[in-house]
Short mmCIF file of C-alpha atoms in Angstrom, two decimals:
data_model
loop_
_atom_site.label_atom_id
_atom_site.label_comp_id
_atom_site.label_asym_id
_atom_site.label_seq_id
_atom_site.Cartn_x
_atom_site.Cartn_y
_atom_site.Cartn_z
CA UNK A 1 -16.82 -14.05 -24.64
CA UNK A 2 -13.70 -12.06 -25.66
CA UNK A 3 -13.91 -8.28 -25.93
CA UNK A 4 -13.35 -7.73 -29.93
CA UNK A 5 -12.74 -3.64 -29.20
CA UNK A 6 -9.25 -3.99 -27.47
CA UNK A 7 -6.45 -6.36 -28.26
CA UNK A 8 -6.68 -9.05 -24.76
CA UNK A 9 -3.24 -9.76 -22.57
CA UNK A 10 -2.49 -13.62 -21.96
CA UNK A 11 -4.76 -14.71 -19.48
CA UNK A 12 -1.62 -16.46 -17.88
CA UNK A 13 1.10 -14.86 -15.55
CA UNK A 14 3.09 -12.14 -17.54
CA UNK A 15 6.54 -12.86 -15.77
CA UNK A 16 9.44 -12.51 -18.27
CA UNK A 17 11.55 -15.58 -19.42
CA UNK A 18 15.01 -16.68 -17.89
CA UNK A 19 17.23 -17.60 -20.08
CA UNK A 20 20.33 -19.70 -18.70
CA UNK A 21 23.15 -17.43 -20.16
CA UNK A 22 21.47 -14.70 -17.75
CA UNK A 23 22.40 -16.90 -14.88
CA UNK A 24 26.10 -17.62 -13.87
CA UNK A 25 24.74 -20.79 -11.64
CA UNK A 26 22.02 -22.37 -10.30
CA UNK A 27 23.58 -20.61 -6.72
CA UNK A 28 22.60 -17.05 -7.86
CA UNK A 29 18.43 -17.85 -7.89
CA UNK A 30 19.02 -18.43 -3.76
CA UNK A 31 21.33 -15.46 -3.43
CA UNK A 32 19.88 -12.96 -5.64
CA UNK A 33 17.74 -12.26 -2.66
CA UNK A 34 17.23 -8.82 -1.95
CA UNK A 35 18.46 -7.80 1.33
CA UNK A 36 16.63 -4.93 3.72
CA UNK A 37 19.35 -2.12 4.13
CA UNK A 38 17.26 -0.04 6.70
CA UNK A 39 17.22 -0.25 10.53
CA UNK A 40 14.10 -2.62 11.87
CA UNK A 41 12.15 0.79 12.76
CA UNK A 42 13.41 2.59 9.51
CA UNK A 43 10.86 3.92 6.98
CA UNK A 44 11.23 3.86 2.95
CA UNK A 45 11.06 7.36 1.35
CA UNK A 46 7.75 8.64 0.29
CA UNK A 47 6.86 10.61 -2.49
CA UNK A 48 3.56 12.27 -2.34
CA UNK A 49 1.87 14.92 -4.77
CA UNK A 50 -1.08 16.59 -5.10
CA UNK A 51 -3.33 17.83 -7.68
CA UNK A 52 -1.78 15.96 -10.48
CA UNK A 53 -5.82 15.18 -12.14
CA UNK A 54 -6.96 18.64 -12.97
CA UNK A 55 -10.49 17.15 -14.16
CA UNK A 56 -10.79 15.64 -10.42
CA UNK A 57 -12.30 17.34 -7.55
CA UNK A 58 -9.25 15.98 -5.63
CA UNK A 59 -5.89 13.76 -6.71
CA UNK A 60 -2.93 12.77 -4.90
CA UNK A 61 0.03 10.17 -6.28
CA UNK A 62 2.22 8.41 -4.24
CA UNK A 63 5.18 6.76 -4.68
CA UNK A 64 7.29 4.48 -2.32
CA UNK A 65 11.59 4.53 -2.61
CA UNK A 66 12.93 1.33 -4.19
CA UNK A 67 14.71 -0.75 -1.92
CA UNK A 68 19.11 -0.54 -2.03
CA UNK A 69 19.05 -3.75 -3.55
CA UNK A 70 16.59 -2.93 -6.29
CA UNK A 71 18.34 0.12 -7.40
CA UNK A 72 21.80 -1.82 -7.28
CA UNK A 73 20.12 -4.90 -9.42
CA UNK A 74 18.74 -1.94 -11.50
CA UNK A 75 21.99 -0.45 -12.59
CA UNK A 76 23.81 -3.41 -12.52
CA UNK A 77 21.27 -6.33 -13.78
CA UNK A 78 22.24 -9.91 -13.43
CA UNK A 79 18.93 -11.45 -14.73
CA UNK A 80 16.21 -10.18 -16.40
CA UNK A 81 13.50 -10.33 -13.59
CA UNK A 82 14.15 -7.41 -10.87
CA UNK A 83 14.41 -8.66 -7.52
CA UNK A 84 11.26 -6.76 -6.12
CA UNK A 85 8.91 -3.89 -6.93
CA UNK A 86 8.13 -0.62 -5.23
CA UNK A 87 4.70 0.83 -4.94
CA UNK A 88 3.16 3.43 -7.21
CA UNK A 89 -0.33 4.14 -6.95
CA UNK A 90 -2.74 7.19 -8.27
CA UNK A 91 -6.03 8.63 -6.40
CA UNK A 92 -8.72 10.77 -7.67
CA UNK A 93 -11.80 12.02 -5.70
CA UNK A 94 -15.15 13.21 -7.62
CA UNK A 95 -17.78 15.03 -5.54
CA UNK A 96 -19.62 15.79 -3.31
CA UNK A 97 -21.94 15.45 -6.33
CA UNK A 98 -26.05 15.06 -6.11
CA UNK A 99 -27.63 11.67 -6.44
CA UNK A 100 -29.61 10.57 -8.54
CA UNK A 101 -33.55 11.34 -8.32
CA UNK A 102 -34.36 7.85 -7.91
CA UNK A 103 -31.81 7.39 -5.31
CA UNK A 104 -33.75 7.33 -1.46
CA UNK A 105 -32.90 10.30 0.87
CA UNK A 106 -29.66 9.70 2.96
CA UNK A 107 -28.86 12.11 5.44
CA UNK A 108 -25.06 11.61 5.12
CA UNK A 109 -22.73 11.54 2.00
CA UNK A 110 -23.04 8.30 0.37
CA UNK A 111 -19.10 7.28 0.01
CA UNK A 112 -18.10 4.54 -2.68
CA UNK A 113 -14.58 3.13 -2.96
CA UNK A 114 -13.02 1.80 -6.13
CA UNK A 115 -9.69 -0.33 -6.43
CA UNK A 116 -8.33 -1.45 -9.45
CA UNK A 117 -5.08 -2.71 -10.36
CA UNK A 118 -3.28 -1.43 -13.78
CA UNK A 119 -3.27 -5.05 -16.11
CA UNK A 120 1.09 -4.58 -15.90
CA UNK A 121 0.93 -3.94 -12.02
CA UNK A 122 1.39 -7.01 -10.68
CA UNK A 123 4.09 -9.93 -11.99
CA UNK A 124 0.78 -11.91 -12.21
CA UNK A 125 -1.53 -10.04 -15.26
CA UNK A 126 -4.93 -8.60 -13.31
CA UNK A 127 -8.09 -8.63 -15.85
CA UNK A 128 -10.36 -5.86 -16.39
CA UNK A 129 -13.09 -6.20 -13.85
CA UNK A 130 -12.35 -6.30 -10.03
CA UNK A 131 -11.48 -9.45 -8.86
CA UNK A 132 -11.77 -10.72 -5.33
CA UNK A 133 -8.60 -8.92 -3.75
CA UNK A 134 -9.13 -6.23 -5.28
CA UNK A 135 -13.01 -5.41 -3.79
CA UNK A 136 -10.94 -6.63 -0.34
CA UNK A 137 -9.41 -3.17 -0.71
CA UNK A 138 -12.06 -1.37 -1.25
CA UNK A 139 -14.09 -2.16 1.36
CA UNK A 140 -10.86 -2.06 4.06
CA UNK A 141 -10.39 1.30 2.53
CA UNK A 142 -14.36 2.84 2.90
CA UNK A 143 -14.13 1.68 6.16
CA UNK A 144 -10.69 3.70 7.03
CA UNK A 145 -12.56 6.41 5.57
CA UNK A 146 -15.82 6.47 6.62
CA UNK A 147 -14.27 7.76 10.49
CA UNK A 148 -12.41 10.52 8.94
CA UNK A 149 -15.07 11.90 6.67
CA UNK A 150 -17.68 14.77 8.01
CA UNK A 151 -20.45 12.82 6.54
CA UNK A 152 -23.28 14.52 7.73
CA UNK A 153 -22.11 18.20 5.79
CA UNK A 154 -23.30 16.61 2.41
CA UNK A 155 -27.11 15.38 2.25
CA UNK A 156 -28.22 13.35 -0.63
CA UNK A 157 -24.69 13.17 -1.99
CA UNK A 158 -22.14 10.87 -3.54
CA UNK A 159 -17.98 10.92 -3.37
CA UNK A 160 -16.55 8.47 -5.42
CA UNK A 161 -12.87 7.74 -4.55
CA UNK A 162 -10.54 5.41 -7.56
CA UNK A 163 -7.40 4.63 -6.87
CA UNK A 164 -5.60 2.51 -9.64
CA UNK A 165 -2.29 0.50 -8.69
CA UNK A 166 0.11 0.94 -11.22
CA UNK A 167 3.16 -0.85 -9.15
CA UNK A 168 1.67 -3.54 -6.94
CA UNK A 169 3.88 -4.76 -3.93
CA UNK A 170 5.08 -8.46 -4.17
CA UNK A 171 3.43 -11.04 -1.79
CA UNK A 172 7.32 -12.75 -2.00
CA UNK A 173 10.26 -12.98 -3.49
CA UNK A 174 10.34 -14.31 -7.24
CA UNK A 175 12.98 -17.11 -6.60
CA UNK A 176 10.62 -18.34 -3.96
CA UNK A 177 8.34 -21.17 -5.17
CA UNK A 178 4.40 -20.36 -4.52
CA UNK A 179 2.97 -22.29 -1.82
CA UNK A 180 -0.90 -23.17 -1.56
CA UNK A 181 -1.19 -21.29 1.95
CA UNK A 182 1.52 -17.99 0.71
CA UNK A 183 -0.24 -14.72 2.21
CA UNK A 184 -0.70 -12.06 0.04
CA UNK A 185 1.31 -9.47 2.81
CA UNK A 186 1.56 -7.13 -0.52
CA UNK A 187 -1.84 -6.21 -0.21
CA UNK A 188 -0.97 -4.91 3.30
CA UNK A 189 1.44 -2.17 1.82
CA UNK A 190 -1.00 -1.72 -1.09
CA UNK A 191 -3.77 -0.77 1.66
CA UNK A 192 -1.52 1.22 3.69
CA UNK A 193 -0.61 3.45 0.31
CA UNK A 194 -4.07 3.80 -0.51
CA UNK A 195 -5.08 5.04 2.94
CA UNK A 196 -2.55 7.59 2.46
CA UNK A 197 -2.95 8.76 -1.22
CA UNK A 198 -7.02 8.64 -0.36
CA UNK A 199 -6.46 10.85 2.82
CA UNK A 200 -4.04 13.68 0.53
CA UNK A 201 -6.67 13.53 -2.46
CA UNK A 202 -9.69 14.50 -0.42
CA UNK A 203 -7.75 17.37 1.50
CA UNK A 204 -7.03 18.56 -2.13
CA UNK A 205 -10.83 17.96 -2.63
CA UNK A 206 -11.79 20.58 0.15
CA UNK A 207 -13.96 18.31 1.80
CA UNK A 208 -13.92 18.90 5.65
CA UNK A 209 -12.33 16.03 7.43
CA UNK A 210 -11.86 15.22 11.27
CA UNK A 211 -8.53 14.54 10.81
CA UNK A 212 -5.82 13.43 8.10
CA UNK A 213 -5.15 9.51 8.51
CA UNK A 214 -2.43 7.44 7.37
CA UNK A 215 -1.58 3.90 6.92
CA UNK A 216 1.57 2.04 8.04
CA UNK A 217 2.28 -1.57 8.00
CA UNK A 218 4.52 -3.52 10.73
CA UNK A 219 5.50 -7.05 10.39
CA UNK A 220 7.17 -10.12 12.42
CA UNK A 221 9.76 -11.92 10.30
CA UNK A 222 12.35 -14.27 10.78
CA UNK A 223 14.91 -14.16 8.20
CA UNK A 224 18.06 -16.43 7.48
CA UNK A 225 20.65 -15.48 10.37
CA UNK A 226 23.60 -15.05 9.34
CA UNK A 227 26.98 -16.78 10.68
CA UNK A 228 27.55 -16.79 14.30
CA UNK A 229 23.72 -15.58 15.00
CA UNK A 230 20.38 -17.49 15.61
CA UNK A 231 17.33 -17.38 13.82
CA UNK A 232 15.10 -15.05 16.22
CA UNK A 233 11.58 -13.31 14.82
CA UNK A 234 11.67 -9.85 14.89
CA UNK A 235 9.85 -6.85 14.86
CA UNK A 236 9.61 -4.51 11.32
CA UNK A 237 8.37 -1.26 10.17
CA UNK A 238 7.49 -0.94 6.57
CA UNK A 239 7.84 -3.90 5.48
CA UNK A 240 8.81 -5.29 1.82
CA UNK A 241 7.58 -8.68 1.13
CA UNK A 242 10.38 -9.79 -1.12
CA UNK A 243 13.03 -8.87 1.32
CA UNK A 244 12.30 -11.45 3.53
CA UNK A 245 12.36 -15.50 3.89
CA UNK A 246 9.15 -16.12 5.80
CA UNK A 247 6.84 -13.32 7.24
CA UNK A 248 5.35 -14.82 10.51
CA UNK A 249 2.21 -12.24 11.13
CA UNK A 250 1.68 -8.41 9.85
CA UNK A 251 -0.39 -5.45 10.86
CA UNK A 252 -1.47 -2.32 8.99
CA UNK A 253 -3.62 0.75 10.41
CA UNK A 254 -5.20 3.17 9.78
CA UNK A 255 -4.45 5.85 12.10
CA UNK A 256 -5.16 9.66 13.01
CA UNK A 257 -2.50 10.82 15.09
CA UNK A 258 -4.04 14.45 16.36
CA UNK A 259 -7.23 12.38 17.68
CA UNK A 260 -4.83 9.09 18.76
CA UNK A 261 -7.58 7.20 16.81
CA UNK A 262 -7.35 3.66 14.82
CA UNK A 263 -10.62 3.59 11.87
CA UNK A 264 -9.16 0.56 10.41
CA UNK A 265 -7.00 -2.47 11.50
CA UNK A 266 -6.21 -5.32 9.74
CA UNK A 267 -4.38 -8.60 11.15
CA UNK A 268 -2.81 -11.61 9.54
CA UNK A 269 -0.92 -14.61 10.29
CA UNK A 270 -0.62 -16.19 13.08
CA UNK A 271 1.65 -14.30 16.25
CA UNK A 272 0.98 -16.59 19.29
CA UNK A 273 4.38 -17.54 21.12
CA UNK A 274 4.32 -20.95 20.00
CA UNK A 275 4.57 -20.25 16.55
CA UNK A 276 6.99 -17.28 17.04
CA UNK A 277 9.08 -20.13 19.06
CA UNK A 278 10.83 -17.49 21.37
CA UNK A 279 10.22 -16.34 24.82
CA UNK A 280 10.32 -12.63 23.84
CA UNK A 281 7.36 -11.29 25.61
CA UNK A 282 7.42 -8.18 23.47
CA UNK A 283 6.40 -10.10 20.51
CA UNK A 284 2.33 -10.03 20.26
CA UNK A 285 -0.46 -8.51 18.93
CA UNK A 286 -0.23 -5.19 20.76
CA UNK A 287 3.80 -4.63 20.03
CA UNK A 288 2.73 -5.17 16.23
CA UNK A 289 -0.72 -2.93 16.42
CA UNK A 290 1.74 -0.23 17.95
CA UNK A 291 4.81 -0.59 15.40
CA UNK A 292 2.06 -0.34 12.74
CA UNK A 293 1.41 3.41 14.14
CA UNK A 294 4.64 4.03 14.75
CA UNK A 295 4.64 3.58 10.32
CA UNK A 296 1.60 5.89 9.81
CA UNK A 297 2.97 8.11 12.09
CA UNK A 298 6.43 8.55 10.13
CA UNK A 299 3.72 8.43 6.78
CA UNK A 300 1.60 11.49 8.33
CA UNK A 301 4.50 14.08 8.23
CA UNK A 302 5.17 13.05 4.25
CA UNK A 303 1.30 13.86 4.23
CA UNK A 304 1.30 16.41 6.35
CA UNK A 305 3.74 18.75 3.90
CA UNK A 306 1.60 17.59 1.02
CA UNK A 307 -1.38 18.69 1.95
CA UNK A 308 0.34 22.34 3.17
CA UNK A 309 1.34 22.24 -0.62
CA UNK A 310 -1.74 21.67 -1.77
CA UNK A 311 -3.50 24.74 0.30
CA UNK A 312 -0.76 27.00 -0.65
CA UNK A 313 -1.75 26.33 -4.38
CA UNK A 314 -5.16 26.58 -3.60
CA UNK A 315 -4.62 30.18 -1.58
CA UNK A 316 -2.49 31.00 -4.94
CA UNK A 317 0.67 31.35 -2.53
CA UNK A 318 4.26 30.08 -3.87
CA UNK A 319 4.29 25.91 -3.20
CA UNK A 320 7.28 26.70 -0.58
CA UNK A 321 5.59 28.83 1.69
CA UNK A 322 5.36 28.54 5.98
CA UNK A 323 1.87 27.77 6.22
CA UNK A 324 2.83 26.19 10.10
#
């Protein structure tokens, strides 16, 4: 039954039309590509802010750099569908707050998790309620969480934690065609992002945490080689989706660098040697788990400065003050 209070999106894909005059040739769908312009173990700026929600106990946004080719296709646009999207996500924190009466006693705080993309976020519309991917999230993300929270300092109390997606990362390139087993790797950057938002919203929150975590995503790919080279699978920090022809296997963490603890890993694909089809013995699970911290290390220093901004406000001190 269709909601008669609010005027209802297509239920179908929202992707833009292409009209032929916006294309020189059929040649420019395979090269309009976009092409990674950072080193393998290079990181994409991060923008990260604080305190944005003033009717929140705690909010952070967070903002990822658009790739070189994205802002080149920006100012200089050769079709109307952009080549890829960058990540832009909001967090808010409520609580601690009391439970209900007719809630049982719990003895810690009683954390709950909500992720929810914006309808225009993705290329493909999202509804209104949660779908399965997006309750993926939030459970990946209580459970990143859940080792970084003091639980036991709140009795009998609930923190809610939203974070809505307003720039979703793509799973692949647009010129690509969909394929029946495609990955959704965007969801890896979209976890990693709301690890790190989640972490900077409940230091702004006050609520006493072991330790601030991030999230960082590291990928094998194997990418067209170019003339004279062969087509090897390599090794990737901060990876973008659309930047690449196939993504072999990808990792993202959850990781607290001053205890040298993991709360959450996630693996997918497949990164046995046989399907890597090289001899490179530095290619497994254990390079990719590492390279993965290696990306929420570079995201803890972004993190790190935010949330000395945030206690500087807090402590009414000017935001550029030495609080090291």
């Amino acid at each position: 039954m269709t909601d008669r209070r609010r005027i209802n999106g297509p239920p179908s894909g929202t992707r833009p039309a292409v009209f032929a005059s916006s294309l020189k040739s059929a040649s420019n769908i395979s090269t309009g590509r976009p092409r990674r312009q950072r080193q393998p173990d290079e990181l994409r700026k991060i923008f990260l802010k604080t305190g944005l929600i003033p009717s929140a106990s705690g909010s952070a946004y967070l903002e990822f750099e658009p790739s070189a080719s994205l802002a080149a296709a920006r100012s200089n646009p050769q079709s109307l569908i952009p080549p890829s999207s960058a990540l832009k996500l909001a967090c808010t924190v409520h609580g601690p707050k009391p439970l209900p009466r007719s809630a049982s006693f719990s003895p810690n705080v009683v954390l709950t998790t909500h992720v929810k993309y914006a309808p225009f976020a993705a290329r493909q519309r999202k509804g209104h309620i949660r779908d399965a991917s997006e309750r993926d999230l939030g459970v990946h993300l209580e459970t990143a969480l859940r080792g970084v929270i003091v639980a036991e300092r709140w009795p009998k109390s609930g923190l809610d934690i939203t974070i809505t997606i307003l720039e979703a990362e793509d799973d692949r390139w647009w010129g690509d065609a969909p394929d029946s087993h495609d990955a959704p790797w965007g969801m890896m950057n979209v976890l990693a992002g709301c690890i790190t938002a989640a972490s900077a919203a409940i230091a702004d929150a006050r609520i006493d945490c072991l330790d601030l975590v991030a999230g960082g995503v590291a990928a094998i790919v194997s990418d067209e080689p170019a003339e004279g080279e062969s087509s090897t699978p390599k090794l990737m920090l901060d990876t973008d989706p659309a930047e690449h022809k196939s993504i072999l296997s990808a990792c993202v963490v959850a990781y607290m660098p001053s205890r040298d603890e993991i709360t959450e890993l996630w693996l997918k694909g497949d990164h046995s040697k046989a399907s890597l089809g090289t001899t490179d013995q530095n290619l497994n699970h254990e390079s990719l788990i590492d390279g993965a911290v290696n990306a929420a290390r570079g995201a803890h220093t972004v993190l790190a400065e935010a949330v000395k901004e945030s206690a500087a406000r807090f402590a009414g001190l000017p935001t550029n003050a030495n609080l090291a």
